[in-house]
Amino acid sequence: MTILAFTNARICRHGALFPPSPLYFDNVEGMIVVPPPDPTEVETIDLQNRILAPAFLELQTNGCVGVHFTNHHSDEEYVENLEKVLPLLKPRTFNNGAALLGAHCEGPFLNPLKKGAHGPSNQT
């Protein structure tokens, strides 16, 4: 089966949520498609009123739970803060249907040759 029908999904389009409607997706071609004429060709996934949005969302944070990663006084404090925050970023699913797939951390311990936009004064 190559066609997936996501039903009971609030679909996010251009930043707005629309009422639940089915969305058909060709799992081989990687494209949204029109419903096929033969419903036996479709695998249905009921999203139970969850939000269906593009998968390329990335959220950035500079800290949480009282920790701000750009403000630390020593390497030891930075490591302590990481140990406090990292367990909160483990992959998991929330009751509202959202999922946290994981996280990546960067800096201040960056390769100086691959530091991107980070200024040298912000690196250890």
mmCIF file of C-alpha atoms in Angstrom:
data_model
loop_
_atom_site.group_PDB
_atom_site.id
_atom_site.type_symbol
_atom_site.label_atom_id
_atom_site.label_comp_id
_atom_site.label_asym_id
_atom_site.label_seq_id
_atom_site.Cartn_x
_atom_site.Cartn_y
_atom_site.Cartn_z
ATOM 1 C CA MET A 1 0.000 0.000 0.000
ATOM 2 C CA THR A 2 1.488 3.313 -0.985
ATOM 3 C CA ILE A 3 -1.339 5.757 -0.218
ATOM 4 C CA LEU A 4 -1.825 6.946 3.361
ATOM 5 C CA ALA A 5 -5.009 8.766 4.373
ATOM 6 C CA PHE A 6 -4.555 10.932 7.442
ATOM 7 C CA THR A 7 -8.070 11.442 8.801
ATOM 8 C CA ASN A 8 -9.417 13.652 11.589
ATOM 9 C CA ALA A 9 -6.413 15.942 11.224
ATOM 10 C CA ARG A 10 -6.369 19.683 11.692
ATOM 11 C CA ILE A 11 -4.150 20.723 8.826
ATOM 12 C CA CYS A 12 -1.746 23.639 9.063
ATOM 13 C CA ARG A 13 -1.558 25.641 5.822
ATOM 14 C CA HIS A 14 0.225 28.956 5.541
ATOM 15 C CA GLY A 15 0.293 29.312 9.318
ATOM 16 C CA ALA A 16 -3.447 28.734 9.843
ATOM 17 C CA LEU A 17 -5.247 25.664 11.204
ATOM 18 C CA PHE A 18 -8.138 24.273 9.192
ATOM 19 C CA PRO A 19 -10.951 22.021 10.475
ATOM 20 C CA PRO A 20 -10.320 18.267 10.332
ATOM 21 C CA SER A 21 -10.250 16.850 6.828
ATOM 22 C CA PRO A 22 -8.506 13.876 5.231
ATOM 23 C CA LEU A 23 -5.142 14.296 3.582
ATOM 24 C CA TYR A 24 -3.885 11.669 1.140
ATOM 25 C CA PHE A 25 -0.173 11.037 0.830
ATOM 26 C CA ASP A 26 1.720 8.801 -1.603
ATOM 27 C CA ASN A 27 4.304 7.084 0.568
ATOM 28 C CA VAL A 28 6.477 6.127 -2.423
ATOM 29 C CA GLU A 29 6.447 9.398 -4.362
ATOM 30 C CA GLY A 30 6.504 11.546 -1.212
ATOM 31 C CA MET A 31 3.657 13.744 -2.433
ATOM 32 C CA ILE A 32 0.188 14.813 -1.343
ATOM 33 C CA VAL A 33 -2.286 13.292 -3.819
ATOM 34 C CA VAL A 34 -6.003 13.190 -4.595
ATOM 35 C CA PRO A 35 -7.984 10.301 -3.101
ATOM 36 C CA PRO A 36 -7.581 7.172 -5.219
ATOM 37 C CA PRO A 37 -10.741 5.708 -6.795
ATOM 38 C CA ASP A 38 -10.278 2.371 -4.990
ATOM 39 C CA PRO A 39 -10.414 2.857 -1.189
ATOM 40 C CA THR A 40 -8.813 -0.562 -0.647
ATOM 41 C CA GLU A 41 -5.554 1.007 -1.868
ATOM 42 C CA VAL A 42 -5.484 3.325 1.152
ATOM 43 C CA GLU A 43 -4.090 2.799 4.642
ATOM 44 C CA THR A 44 -6.000 5.062 7.043
ATOM 45 C CA ILE A 45 -4.351 6.716 10.030
ATOM 46 C CA ASP A 46 -6.747 8.474 12.412
ATOM 47 C CA LEU A 47 -4.956 11.484 13.924
ATOM 48 C CA GLN A 48 -7.758 12.067 16.456
ATOM 49 C CA ASN A 49 -7.918 15.862 15.980
ATOM 50 C CA ARG A 50 -4.155 16.312 16.169
ATOM 51 C CA ILE A 51 -2.380 18.906 14.066
ATOM 52 C CA LEU A 52 -0.744 17.845 10.813
ATOM 53 C CA ALA A 53 2.018 20.282 9.888
ATOM 54 C CA PRO A 54 5.188 20.237 7.773
ATOM 55 C CA ALA A 55 7.899 18.087 9.300
ATOM 56 C CA PHE A 56 10.631 20.659 8.884
ATOM 57 C CA LEU A 57 9.877 22.604 12.038
ATOM 58 C CA GLU A 58 12.791 23.451 14.265
ATOM 59 C CA LEU A 59 12.493 25.258 17.532
ATOM 60 C CA GLN A 60 15.470 26.966 19.069
ATOM 61 C CA THR A 61 15.968 27.731 22.689
ATOM 62 C CA ASN A 62 18.837 29.320 24.517
ATOM 63 C CA GLY A 63 17.788 27.682 27.743
ATOM 64 C CA CYS A 64 14.944 26.641 30.004
ATOM 65 C CA VAL A 65 14.145 25.880 33.682
ATOM 66 C CA GLY A 66 16.145 28.880 34.853
ATOM 67 C CA VAL A 67 19.181 28.140 32.676
ATOM 68 C CA HIS A 68 20.348 30.484 29.925
ATOM 69 C CA PHE A 69 23.180 28.997 27.915
ATOM 70 C CA THR A 70 24.643 32.289 26.767
ATOM 71 C CA ASN A 71 25.221 33.387 30.369
ATOM 72 C CA HIS A 72 27.555 31.185 32.377
ATOM 73 C CA HIS A 73 30.529 31.988 34.589
ATOM 74 C CA SER A 74 32.632 28.866 34.199
ATOM 75 C CA ASP A 75 32.949 25.661 32.218
ATOM 76 C CA GLU A 76 31.816 23.760 35.313
ATOM 77 C CA GLU A 77 28.624 25.821 35.582
ATOM 78 C CA TYR A 78 27.946 25.276 31.882
ATOM 79 C CA VAL A 79 28.282 21.493 32.267
ATOM 80 C CA GLU A 80 26.055 21.512 35.378
ATOM 81 C CA ASN A 81 23.413 23.414 33.426
ATOM 82 C CA LEU A 82 23.625 20.969 30.524
ATOM 83 C CA GLU A 83 23.129 18.076 32.924
ATOM 84 C CA LYS A 84 20.003 19.821 34.260
ATOM 85 C CA VAL A 85 18.478 20.569 30.843
ATOM 86 C CA LEU A 86 19.436 17.632 28.602
ATOM 87 C CA PRO A 87 17.141 15.075 30.297
ATOM 88 C CA LEU A 88 14.203 17.364 29.449
ATOM 89 C CA LEU A 89 15.071 17.152 25.739
ATOM 90 C CA LYS A 90 14.889 13.363 25.380
ATOM 91 C CA PRO A 91 12.564 12.089 22.651
ATOM 92 C CA ARG A 92 8.975 11.663 23.838
ATOM 93 C CA THR A 93 5.344 12.212 22.890
ATOM 94 C CA PHE A 94 3.129 14.672 24.739
ATOM 95 C CA ASN A 95 -0.569 14.202 25.547
ATOM 96 C CA ASN A 96 -1.635 16.798 22.981
ATOM 97 C CA GLY A 97 -0.126 14.736 20.143
ATOM 98 C CA ALA A 98 3.051 16.724 19.691
ATOM 99 C CA ALA A 99 6.327 14.834 19.714
ATOM 100 C CA LEU A 100 9.837 15.858 20.654
ATOM 101 C CA LEU A 101 12.214 13.937 18.428
ATOM 102 C CA GLY A 102 15.343 14.996 20.279
ATOM 103 C CA ALA A 103 17.698 17.916 20.299
ATOM 104 C CA HIS A 104 21.126 18.999 19.266
ATOM 105 C CA CYS A 105 23.303 21.254 21.338
ATOM 106 C CA GLU A 106 25.987 23.526 20.072
ATOM 107 C CA GLY A 107 28.620 25.687 21.622
ATOM 108 C CA PRO A 108 30.533 26.950 23.299
ATOM 109 C CA PHE A 109 32.672 23.887 22.528
ATOM 110 C CA LEU A 110 32.664 24.247 18.739
ATOM 111 C CA ASN A 111 35.314 23.385 16.219
ATOM 112 C CA PRO A 112 36.809 26.835 15.426
ATOM 113 C CA LEU A 113 36.874 25.916 11.732
ATOM 114 C CA LYS A 114 33.150 24.984 11.745
ATOM 115 C CA LYS A 115 31.718 27.602 14.087
ATOM 116 C CA GLY A 116 29.148 29.073 11.691
ATOM 117 C CA ALA A 117 27.860 32.443 12.904
ATOM 118 C CA HIS A 118 29.268 32.047 16.421
ATOM 119 C CA GLY A 119 31.853 34.699 17.247
ATOM 120 C CA PRO A 120 35.247 33.577 18.599
ATOM 121 C CA SER A 121 34.653 35.506 21.836
ATOM 122 C CA ASN A 122 31.670 33.249 22.603
ATOM 123 C CA GLN A 123 33.689 30.058 22.372
ATOM 124 C CA THR A 124 35.664 28.188 24.980
#
